[in-house]
Backbone as JSON Lines, residues from 0, in Angstrom:
{"i":0,"aa":"M","n":[1.35,-1.71,0.11],"ca":[0.02,0.1,-0.22],"c":[0.62,1.6,-0.34]}
{"i":1,"aa":"A","n":[0.63,1.89,-0.67],"ca":[1.51,3.14,-1.56],"c":[1.24,4.09,-0.53]}
{"i":2,"aa":"T","n":[1.45,5.53,0.19],"ca":[1.21,5.88,0.38],"c":[1.87,7.51,0.66]}
{"i":3,"aa":"R","n":[0.65,8.46,0.22],"ca":[2.29,9.78,0.14],"c":[2.52,9.87,1.69]}
{"i":4,"aa":"E","n":[3.55,11.33,0.93],"ca":[4.69,11.75,2.23],"c":[3.77,12.51,3.61]}
{"i":5,"aa":"V","n":[2.68,13.41,2.64],"ca":[1.78,14.2,2.9],"c":[1.09,13.89,3.9]}
{"i":6,"aa":"D","n":[0.19,12.33,3.73],"ca":[-0.73,12.12,4.38],"c":[0.26,11.57,5.89]}
{"i":7,"aa":"I","n":[1.31,10.7,6.05],"ca":[1.87,10.82,6.8],"c":[2.75,11.63,7.92]}
{"i":8,"aa":"D","n":[2.26,11.13,9.63],"ca":[2.55,11.88,10.31],"c":[3.27,11.25,11.46]}
{"i":9,"aa":"L","n":[5.71,12.2,10.82],"ca":[5.9,11.69,10.9],"c":[6.13,11.98,12.5]}
{"i":10,"aa":"G","n":[5.95,12.83,13.34],"ca":[6.56,13.12,14.66],"c":[5.63,13.34,15.78]}
{"i":11,"aa":"G","n":[4.18,13.24,15.39],"ca":[3.1,13.2,15.95],"c":[2.9,14.98,15.78]}
{"i":12,"aa":"Q","n":[3.36,15.61,15.18],"ca":[3.71,16.99,15.13],"c":[2.67,17.19,14.05]}
{"i":13,"aa":"P","n":[1.87,18.41,14.22],"ca":[1.0,19.12,13.02],"c":[1.89,20.11,12.38]}
{"i":14,"aa":"D","n":[1.7,19.99,10.95],"ca":[2.25,21.68,10.26],"c":[1.64,22.5,11.22]}
{"i":15,"aa":"K","n":[2.86,23.59,11.71],"ca":[2.22,24.71,12.36],"c":[2.57,25.86,12.02]}
{"i":16,"aa":"K","n":[2.88,25.95,10.29],"ca":[2.83,26.92,9.49],"c":[1.72,26.79,8.73]}
{"i":17,"aa":"A","n":[1.23,26.07,8.58],"ca":[0.51,25.82,7.27],"c":[-1.3,26.3,8.38]}
{"i":18,"aa":"G","n":[-1.17,25.81,9.35],"ca":[-2.07,25.39,10.48],"c":[-2.52,26.96,11.14]}
{"i":19,"aa":"G","n":[-1.74,27.04,11.53],"ca":[-1.79,28.31,11.93],"c":[-1.84,30.05,11.42]}
{"i":20,"aa":"M","n":[-1.62,29.83,10.11],"ca":[-2.58,30.6,9.13],"c":[-4.08,30.26,8.63]}
{"i":21,"aa":"K","n":[-3.69,29.3,8.62],"ca":[-5.38,28.82,8.35],"c":[-6.41,29.02,9.43]}
{"i":22,"aa":"T","n":[-5.59,28.91,10.78],"ca":[-6.49,29.36,11.39],"c":[-7.09,30.51,12.32]}
{"i":23,"aa":"W","n":[-5.64,31.8,11.85],"ca":[-5.78,33.43,11.86],"c":[-6.62,33.57,11.34]}
{"i":24,"aa":"L","n":[-6.59,32.87,9.53],"ca":[-7.33,33.5,8.31],"c":[-9.28,33.49,8.79]}
{"i":25,"aa":"I","n":[-9.25,32.04,9.43],"ca":[-10.68,31.35,9.93],"c":[-11.12,32.24,10.96]}
{"i":26,"aa":"T","n":[-9.79,32.58,12.33],"ca":[-10.78,33.32,13.17],"c":[-11.01,34.95,12.78]}
{"i":27,"aa":"A","n":[-9.62,35.68,11.79],"ca":[-10.24,36.69,11.42],"c":[-11.7,37.11,10.91]}
{"i":28,"aa":"G","n":[-11.31,35.91,9.55],"ca":[-13.16,36.38,9.15],"c":[-14.26,36.04,10.07]}
{"i":29,"aa":"G","n":[-14.16,34.9,10.59],"ca":[-15.42,35.35,11.41],"c":[-16.01,36.27,13.19]}
{"i":30,"aa":"A","n":[-14.76,36.78,12.92],"ca":[-14.48,38.62,13.64],"c":[-15.24,39.39,13.28]}
{"i":31,"aa":"L","n":[-15.08,39.26,11.52],"ca":[-15.64,40.05,10.49],"c":[-16.63,40.04,10.31]}
{"i":32,"aa":"V","n":[-17.11,38.8,10.14],"ca":[-18.62,38.54,10.46],"c":[-19.86,38.61,11.48]}
{"i":33,"aa":"L","n":[-19.03,38.81,12.21],"ca":[-19.31,38.86,13.6],"c":[-20.01,40.51,14.18]}
{"i":34,"aa":"V","n":[-19.08,41.0,13.05],"ca":[-18.88,42.3,13.46],"c":[-19.67,43.23,12.62]}
{"i":35,"aa":"A","n":[-19.52,42.94,11.69],"ca":[-20.8,43.28,10.15],"c":[-22.05,42.93,10.21]}
{"i":36,"aa":"A","n":[-22.22,41.88,11.4],"ca":[-24.29,41.36,11.99],"c":[-24.47,42.71,12.87]}
{"i":37,"aa":"S","n":[-23.41,42.47,14.03],"ca":[-23.75,43.74,14.93],"c":[-24.34,44.9,14.55]}
{"i":38,"aa":"I","n":[-22.95,45.75,13.37],"ca":[-23.9,46.75,13.01],"c":[-24.33,47.38,12.25]}
{"i":39,"aa":"G","n":[-24.41,46.11,11.72],"ca":[-26.49,45.31,10.71],"c":[-27.17,45.17,11.45]}
{"i":40,"aa":"G","n":[-27.22,45.3,12.53],"ca":[-28.19,44.32,13.78],"c":[-28.67,45.98,14.24]}
{"i":41,"aa":"T","n":[-28.02,47.17,14.76],"ca":[-27.78,48.23,15.25],"c":[-29.25,48.97,14.25]}
{"i":42,"aa":"V","n":[-27.9,48.79,12.96],"ca":[-28.7,49.85,12.41],"c":[-30.58,49.65,11.82]}
{"i":43,"aa":"A","n":[-30.89,48.23,12.21],"ca":[-31.87,48.06,11.53],"c":[-32.8,48.41,12.87]}
{"i":44,"aa":"M","n":[-31.94,47.93,14.14],"ca":[-33.11,48.47,15.42],"c":[-33.12,49.49,15.3]}
{"i":45,"aa":"L","n":[-32.19,50.48,15.02],"ca":[-32.33,52.01,15.07],"c":[-33.2,52.94,14.17]}
{"i":46,"aa":"G","n":[-34.23,51.64,12.88],"ca":[-34.89,52.41,11.52],"c":[-34.32,52.58,10.83]}
{"i":47,"aa":"G","n":[-32.48,52.16,10.68],"ca":[-32.05,52.11,9.4],"c":[-31.64,53.76,9.01]}
{"i":48,"aa":"D","n":[-31.62,54.05,7.83],"ca":[-31.41,55.58,7.55],"c":[-31.99,56.37,7.8]}
{"i":49,"aa":"K","n":[-33.21,55.97,8.14],"ca":[-34.55,57.44,8.54],"c":[-33.52,58.38,9.42]}
{"i":50,"aa":"A","n":[-33.82,59.76,9.6],"ca":[-33.44,60.82,10.2],"c":[-34.38,61.14,11.19]}
{"i":51,"aa":"A","n":[-33.45,61.32,12.59],"ca":[-33.99,61.39,13.48],"c":[-35.08,62.55,14.19]}
{"i":52,"aa":"P","n":[-36.41,62.13,14.54],"ca":[-36.8,63.48,15.04],"c":[-36.56,64.06,15.7]}
{"i":53,"aa":"A","n":[-36.89,65.43,15.23],"ca":[-36.06,66.91,15.15],"c":[-36.98,66.55,16.92]}
{"i":54,"aa":"P","n":[-36.87,68.03,17.68],"ca":[-37.07,67.72,19.09],"c":[-38.27,68.53,18.97]}
{"i":55,"aa":"A","n":[-39.63,68.46,19.3],"ca":[-40.7,69.23,19.4],"c":[-39.94,70.52,20.0]}
{"i":56,"aa":"P","n":[-40.52,72.19,19.29],"ca":[-39.6,73.31,19.78],"c":[-40.83,73.24,21.45]}
{"i":57,"aa":"T","n":[-40.31,73.84,22.59],"ca":[-41.39,74.77,23.4],"c":[-41.59,76.03,23.42]}
{"i":58,"aa":"T","n":[-42.29,76.13,24.11],"ca":[-42.72,77.51,24.2],"c":[-42.04,77.77,25.51]}
{"i":59,"aa":"T","n":[-41.5,77.42,26.27],"ca":[-40.78,78.29,27.0],"c":[-39.88,78.81,27.02]}
{"i":60,"aa":"P","n":[-39.34,80.61,26.69],"ca":[-38.25,80.89,26.09],"c":[-37.21,80.6,27.86]}
{"i":61,"aa":"S","n":[-37.74,80.53,28.88],"ca":[-36.88,80.09,30.04],"c":[-36.02,78.73,30.2]}
{"i":62,"aa":"K","n":[-35.2,79.27,30.69],"ca":[-34.42,77.87,31.21],"c":[-33.82,77.83,33.03]}
{"i":63,"aa":"P","n":[-33.96,76.06,32.8],"ca":[-32.89,76.0,34.11],"c":[-32.63,77.34,34.88]}
{"i":64,"aa":"D","n":[-31.1,77.48,34.71],"ca":[-31.07,78.46,34.99],"c":[-31.18,80.33,35.02]}
{"i":65,"aa":"T","n":[-32.62,80.48,34.37],"ca":[-32.89,81.65,34.48],"c":[-33.06,81.94,35.66]}
{"i":66,"aa":"P","n":[-33.42,83.29,36.35],"ca":[-33.14,83.44,38.16],"c":[-35.53,83.49,37.2]}
{"i":67,"aa":"P","n":[-36.26,83.16,38.41],"ca":[-37.43,83.43,38.63],"c":[-37.37,85.29,38.68]}
{"i":68,"aa":"S","n":[-38.84,85.15,37.93],"ca":[-39.2,86.85,38.69],"c":[-40.48,86.78,39.19]}
{"i":69,"aa":"Y","n":[-40.91,87.78,40.46],"ca":[-42.21,87.99,40.71],"c":[-42.64,89.33,41.3]}
{"i":70,"aa":"M","n":[-43.99,88.37,40.87],"ca":[-44.69,90.0,40.3],"c":[-46.18,89.58,41.58]}
{"i":71,"aa":"A","n":[-46.11,91.12,42.31],"ca":[-46.96,91.26,43.13],"c":[-48.74,91.42,42.45]}
{"i":72,"aa":"L","n":[-49.61,90.81,42.7],"ca":[-50.72,91.0,42.03],"c":[-51.47,92.53,42.97]}
{"i":73,"aa":"E","n":[-51.32,93.51,43.1],"ca":[-51.61,95.13,44.09],"c":[-52.76,95.83,43.03]}
{"i":74,"aa":"P","n":[-53.23,95.93,44.61],"ca":[-53.29,95.96,45.78],"c":[-54.1,94.65,46.42]}
{"i":75,"aa":"P","n":[-53.84,94.26,47.64],"ca":[-53.98,92.65,47.74],"c":[-55.64,92.71,47.68]}
{"i":76,"aa":"F","n":[-56.47,91.72,47.59],"ca":[-57.52,91.45,47.36],"c":[-58.17,91.25,48.9]}
{"i":77,"aa":"V","n":[-58.97,91.51,48.7],"ca":[-60.47,91.52,49.42],"c":[-61.59,91.13,49.63]}
{"i":78,"aa":"V","n":[-62.56,90.18,49.98],"ca":[-63.48,89.99,49.53],"c":[-64.43,89.46,50.35]}
{"i":79,"aa":"N","n":[-65.72,89.78,50.92],"ca":[-66.54,89.76,52.19],"c":[-67.01,87.89,51.62]}
{"i":80,"aa":"F","n":[-67.92,87.28,52.43],"ca":[-67.9,85.96,52.58],"c":[-69.09,85.58,53.51]}
{"i":81,"aa":"E","n":[-69.76,84.37,53.64],"ca":[-70.57,84.45,54.6],"c":[-70.64,83.08,55.08]}
{"i":82,"aa":"D","n":[-70.58,83.46,56.46],"ca":[-70.71,81.63,57.25],"c":[-71.21,81.57,58.04]}
{"i":83,"aa":"Q","n":[-72.82,80.28,57.7],"ca":[-73.18,80.81,59.04],"c":[-74.13,82.3,59.57]}
{"i":84,"aa":"G","n":[-74.62,82.8,58.5],"ca":[-75.09,84.6,58.94],"c":[-74.54,85.08,59.12]}
{"i":85,"aa":"A","n":[-72.86,84.94,59.28],"ca":[-72.6,86.21,59.82],"c":[-71.2,86.61,58.48]}
{"i":86,"aa":"I","n":[-71.38,87.84,58.31],"ca":[-70.31,88.64,57.1],"c":[-68.95,88.45,57.62]}
{"i":87,"aa":"R","n":[-68.2,87.39,56.86],"ca":[-66.41,87.26,56.94],"c":[-66.12,87.87,56.29]}
{"i":88,"aa":"F","n":[-64.69,88.97,56.28],"ca":[-63.42,89.0,55.46],"c":[-62.25,88.58,54.98]}
{"i":89,"aa":"L","n":[-62.2,88.7,53.91],"ca":[-60.85,87.36,53.56],"c":[-59.4,88.91,52.93]}
{"i":90,"aa":"Q","n":[-58.5,89.13,53.62],"ca":[-57.56,89.7,52.37],"c":[-56.18,89.06,52.28]}
{"i":91,"aa":"V","n":[-56.12,89.38,50.91],"ca":[-55.34,87.65,50.49],"c":[-54.11,88.32,49.33]}
{"i":92,"aa":"T","n":[-52.71,88.94,50.04],"ca":[-51.75,89.04,49.01],"c":[-51.93,87.76,48.29]}
{"i":93,"aa":"V","n":[-51.42,88.26,47.01],"ca":[-51.12,86.85,45.53],"c":[-49.39,87.71,45.07]}
{"i":94,"aa":"E","n":[-48.81,86.46,44.79],"ca":[-47.39,86.45,44.23],"c":[-47.65,85.84,43.05]}
{"i":95,"aa":"V","n":[-46.88,86.06,42.04],"ca":[-46.79,85.39,40.77],"c":[-45.43,85.6,40.26]}
{"i":96,"aa":"M","n":[-45.02,83.63,40.29],"ca":[-43.63,83.58,39.81],"c":[-43.57,82.88,38.58]}
{"i":97,"aa":"T","n":[-42.89,83.9,37.44],"ca":[-42.63,83.01,36.35],"c":[-40.58,83.35,36.01]}
{"i":98,"aa":"R","n":[-40.8,82.95,34.77],"ca":[-39.21,82.69,34.35],"c":[-38.9,83.8,33.18]}
{"i":99,"aa":"D","n":[-40.39,84.18,32.61],"ca":[-40.96,84.9,31.48],"c":[-40.79,86.01,31.73]}
{"i":100,"aa":"P","n":[-40.56,86.99,31.3],"ca":[-40.71,88.51,31.3],"c":[-41.66,88.39,30.61]}
{"i":101,"aa":"K","n":[-42.21,87.68,29.45],"ca":[-44.01,88.2,28.39],"c":[-44.51,87.85,29.1]}
{"i":102,"aa":"V","n":[-44.48,86.88,30.22],"ca":[-45.54,86.68,31.05],"c":[-45.94,87.4,32.13]}
{"i":103,"aa":"T","n":[-45.11,88.32,32.46],"ca":[-45.56,89.33,33.49],"c":[-46.29,90.7,33.04]}
{"i":104,"aa":"E","n":[-45.1,91.02,31.38],"ca":[-46.44,91.65,30.24],"c":[-47.57,91.23,30.25]}
{"i":105,"aa":"A","n":[-48.18,90.23,30.33],"ca":[-49.76,89.56,29.6],"c":[-49.91,90.07,31.21]}
{"i":106,"aa":"I","n":[-49.4,89.23,32.34],"ca":[-50.19,89.75,33.59],"c":[-50.76,91.2,33.5]}
{"i":107,"aa":"T","n":[-49.8,91.71,33.24],"ca":[-49.94,93.24,34.1],"c":[-51.17,93.28,32.78]}
{"i":108,"aa":"L","n":[-51.16,93.34,30.79],"ca":[-52.09,93.18,30.45],"c":[-53.01,93.81,30.9]}
{"i":109,"aa":"H","n":[-53.28,92.11,30.9],"ca":[-54.77,90.98,32.0],"c":[-54.99,91.66,33.14]}
{"i":110,"aa":"T","n":[-54.43,92.54,33.63],"ca":[-54.9,92.75,35.43],"c":[-56.06,93.31,35.63]}
{"i":111,"aa":"P","n":[-57.31,93.58,35.12],"ca":[-58.11,94.22,34.71],"c":[-59.12,91.85,35.37]}
{"i":112,"aa":"V","n":[-58.59,92.1,33.92],"ca":[-59.83,89.81,33.99],"c":[-59.08,88.96,35.0]}
{"i":113,"aa":"I","n":[-57.77,89.26,35.51],"ca":[-57.19,88.66,36.57],"c":[-58.08,88.45,37.91]}
{"i":114,"aa":"R","n":[-57.83,90.08,38.21],"ca":[-58.53,90.25,39.36],"c":[-59.99,89.83,39.34]}
{"i":115,"aa":"D","n":[-60.34,90.18,38.74],"ca":[-62.35,89.64,38.71],"c":[-62.3,88.33,38.07]}
{"i":116,"aa":"Q","n":[-61.67,87.13,38.33],"ca":[-61.62,85.96,38.41],"c":[-60.91,85.75,39.75]}
{"i":117,"aa":"M","n":[-60.29,86.52,39.87],"ca":[-59.87,85.74,41.86],"c":[-60.93,86.7,42.67]}
{"i":118,"aa":"I","n":[-61.35,87.98,42.75],"ca":[-61.77,88.37,43.17],"c":[-63.46,86.81,43.96]}
{"i":119,"aa":"V","n":[-63.43,86.59,42.01],"ca":[-65.24,85.28,41.97],"c":[-65.11,84.45,43.0]}
{"i":120,"aa":"L","n":[-62.94,83.74,42.31],"ca":[-63.21,82.44,43.4],"c":[-62.3,82.58,44.79]}
{"i":121,"aa":"F","n":[-62.05,83.47,44.98],"ca":[-62.05,83.75,47.05],"c":[-63.78,83.52,47.51]}
{"i":122,"aa":"S","n":[-64.09,84.94,47.11],"ca":[-65.42,84.97,47.83],"c":[-66.42,83.82,47.35]}
{"i":123,"aa":"S","n":[-65.89,82.79,46.46],"ca":[-67.39,81.93,46.24],"c":[-66.44,80.76,47.57]}
{"i":124,"aa":"S","n":[-65.32,81.16,48.24],"ca":[-65.15,79.95,49.05],"c":[-65.76,79.98,50.52]}
{"i":125,"aa":"D","n":[-65.85,79.01,51.22],"ca":[-66.07,79.5,52.59],"c":[-65.19,78.98,54.37]}
{"i":126,"aa":"Y","n":[-66.02,79.51,55.11],"ca":[-64.75,79.47,56.44],"c":[-64.35,77.92,56.78]}
{"i":127,"aa":"P","n":[-65.33,76.39,56.56],"ca":[-64.17,75.4,57.36],"c":[-62.83,75.48,56.0]}
{"i":128,"aa":"T","n":[-63.5,75.57,54.73],"ca":[-62.56,74.91,54.09],"c":[-61.01,76.6,53.84]}
{"i":129,"aa":"L","n":[-61.42,77.54,54.32],"ca":[-59.94,78.32,54.4],"c":[-59.36,78.37,55.97]}
{"i":130,"aa":"S","n":[-60.58,77.68,56.92],"ca":[-59.33,77.57,58.01],"c":[-58.63,76.14,57.51]}
{"i":131,"aa":"S","n":[-58.82,75.95,57.31],"ca":[-57.78,74.44,57.6],"c":[-56.38,74.62,56.22]}
{"i":132,"aa":"R","n":[-55.74,74.32,56.47],"ca":[-54.18,74.05,55.29],"c":[-54.46,73.6,53.92]}
{"i":133,"aa":"E","n":[-55.57,72.53,54.01],"ca":[-55.75,71.06,52.94],"c":[-56.31,72.84,51.72]}
{"i":134,"aa":"G","n":[-57.23,73.58,52.68],"ca":[-58.2,74.64,52.28],"c":[-57.43,75.51,51.78]}
{"i":135,"aa":"K","n":[-56.63,75.82,52.21],"ca":[-55.21,77.2,51.44],"c":[-54.81,76.44,50.3]}
{"i":136,"aa":"E","n":[-54.57,75.5,50.56],"ca":[-53.77,75.14,49.16],"c":[-54.27,74.52,47.69]}
{"i":137,"aa":"D","n":[-55.7,74.3,48.6],"ca":[-56.18,74.07,47.15],"c":[-57.32,75.67,46.64]}
{"i":138,"aa":"L","n":[-56.92,76.3,47.55],"ca":[-57.19,77.72,46.52],"c":[-56.31,77.73,45.74]}
{"i":139,"aa":"R","n":[-55.18,77.96,46.45],"ca":[-53.91,78.46,46.02],"c":[-53.57,77.66,44.49]}
{"i":140,"aa":"Q","n":[-53.97,76.32,44.24],"ca":[-54.27,75.44,43.43],"c":[-55.31,76.16,42.12]}
{"i":141,"aa":"Q","n":[-56.19,76.34,43.3],"ca":[-57.42,76.87,41.83],"c":[-57.04,78.38,41.34]}
{"i":142,"aa":"A","n":[-56.05,78.23,41.89],"ca":[-55.78,80.43,41.8],"c":[-54.92,80.57,40.89]}
{"i":143,"aa":"L","n":[-54.13,79.44,40.6],"ca":[-53.1,79.33,39.87],"c":[-53.72,78.71,38.13]}
{"i":144,"aa":"A","n":[-54.17,77.91,38.83],"ca":[-55.63,77.89,36.96],"c":[-56.2,78.53,36.83]}
{"i":145,"aa":"T","n":[-56.64,79.41,37.21],"ca":[-57.31,80.01,36.57],"c":[-56.29,81.72,36.21]}
{"i":146,"aa":"L","n":[-54.85,81.96,36.82],"ca":[-54.81,82.75,35.95],"c":[-54.37,82.22,34.61]}
{"i":147,"aa":"K","n":[-53.8,80.82,34.76],"ca":[-52.65,79.93,33.74],"c":[-53.85,80.38,32.42]}
{"i":148,"aa":"R","n":[-55.66,80.0,33.08],"ca":[-56.5,80.33,31.71],"c":[-57.07,80.95,31.24]}
{"i":149,"aa":"I","n":[-56.51,82.35,32.28],"ca":[-56.68,83.43,31.71],"c":[-55.64,84.05,30.1]}
{"i":150,"aa":"L","n":[-54.37,83.65,30.75],"ca":[-53.55,83.57,30.04],"c":[-53.84,83.28,28.72]}
{"i":151,"aa":"D","n":[-53.38,81.95,28.55],"ca":[-54.27,80.56,27.3],"c":[-55.16,81.46,26.7]}
{"i":152,"aa":"E","n":[-56.23,81.4,27.67],"ca":[-57.38,82.3,26.69],"c":[-57.73,83.44,25.86]}
{"i":153,"aa":"N","n":[-56.3,84.77,26.53],"ca":[-55.91,85.5,25.83],"c":[-54.58,85.72,24.49]}
{"i":154,"aa":"G","n":[-54.37,84.52,24.43],"ca":[-52.91,83.91,23.83],"c":[-52.07,84.73,23.97]}
{"i":155,"aa":"A","n":[-51.94,84.85,25.82],"ca":[-50.24,84.73,26.36],"c":[-49.94,84.15,26.77]}
{"i":156,"aa":"P","n":[-48.28,83.31,26.76],"ca":[-47.81,82.17,27.24],"c":[-48.16,81.94,28.35]}
{"i":157,"aa":"D","n":[-48.4,81.14,29.35],"ca":[-48.97,80.77,30.92],"c":[-47.68,80.14,31.26]}
{"i":158,"aa":"T","n":[-46.89,79.85,31.16],"ca":[-45.56,79.68,31.7],"c":[-45.64,80.38,33.06]}
{"i":159,"aa":"V","n":[-46.81,80.39,34.17],"ca":[-46.37,80.62,35.0],"c":[-46.27,79.07,36.11]}
{"i":160,"aa":"E","n":[-45.16,79.77,37.25],"ca":[-44.2,78.32,37.95],"c":[-45.04,78.13,39.03]}
{"i":161,"aa":"G","n":[-45.26,79.36,39.92],"ca":[-46.3,79.46,40.89],"c":[-46.94,80.56,41.23]}
{"i":162,"aa":"L","n":[-47.87,80.89,42.35],"ca":[-48.65,81.03,42.54],"c":[-48.69,81.1,44.3]}
{"i":163,"aa":"Y","n":[-48.4,82.6,44.57],"ca":[-47.62,82.21,46.6],"c":[-49.03,82.84,47.15]}
{"i":164,"aa":"F","n":[-49.87,83.3,48.13],"ca":[-50.32,83.78,49.75],"c":[-49.33,84.35,50.16]}
{"i":165,"aa":"T","n":[-48.65,85.55,49.43],"ca":[-47.55,86.07,50.52],"c":[-48.49,86.57,52.17]}
{"i":166,"aa":"N","n":[-49.69,87.64,52.06],"ca":[-50.99,87.39,52.86],"c":[-51.81,86.64,52.65]}
{"i":167,"aa":"F","n":[-52.49,86.29,54.08],"ca":[-53.46,85.83,54.13],"c":[-54.74,85.95,55.57]}
{"i":168,"aa":"V","n":[-55.32,86.97,56.07],"ca":[-55.48,87.09,56.97],"c":[-57.21,86.6,56.69]}
{"i":169,"aa":"M","n":[-58.33,86.54,57.52],"ca":[-59.28,86.69,57.6],"c":[-60.13,86.48,58.92]}
{"i":170,"aa":"Q","n":[-61.54,87.66,58.98],"ca":[-61.58,87.52,60.2],"c":[-63.31,87.96,60.12]}
């Protein structure tokens, strides 16, 4: 039986030169295939070559580092309301916080409407509600919502961040 020299393993040692190069080529090729598959999968998951949607424009020109501006609604609100047959009075000083100078201008422009709606809101309250902390907080939230609604209805920016009672006296 005749055998070829190439097929004979003379020392039990594989030919390192031929096997090493072949192993390196297979490893490099496999790595390239994995990298290509990874890139392709990432592109497919992210939507291919579609342009990323532009972020929605914000109507708030203010930035977090812009200092707040406070505006007092002067003069203080004085309203009367009935409590079990007795007439009571409420005096409230209100200040508004915003970071947008356009809001301050809008509040100044629409002061008559704002004052009217605040007077209606404050005078519709009752004594037991106004006596509790929760009642005062609820009234403050209602006043803020009223202010924002008025600004919105008049086409003004409604970026009011806070409304505060700086004086609250019931008699």
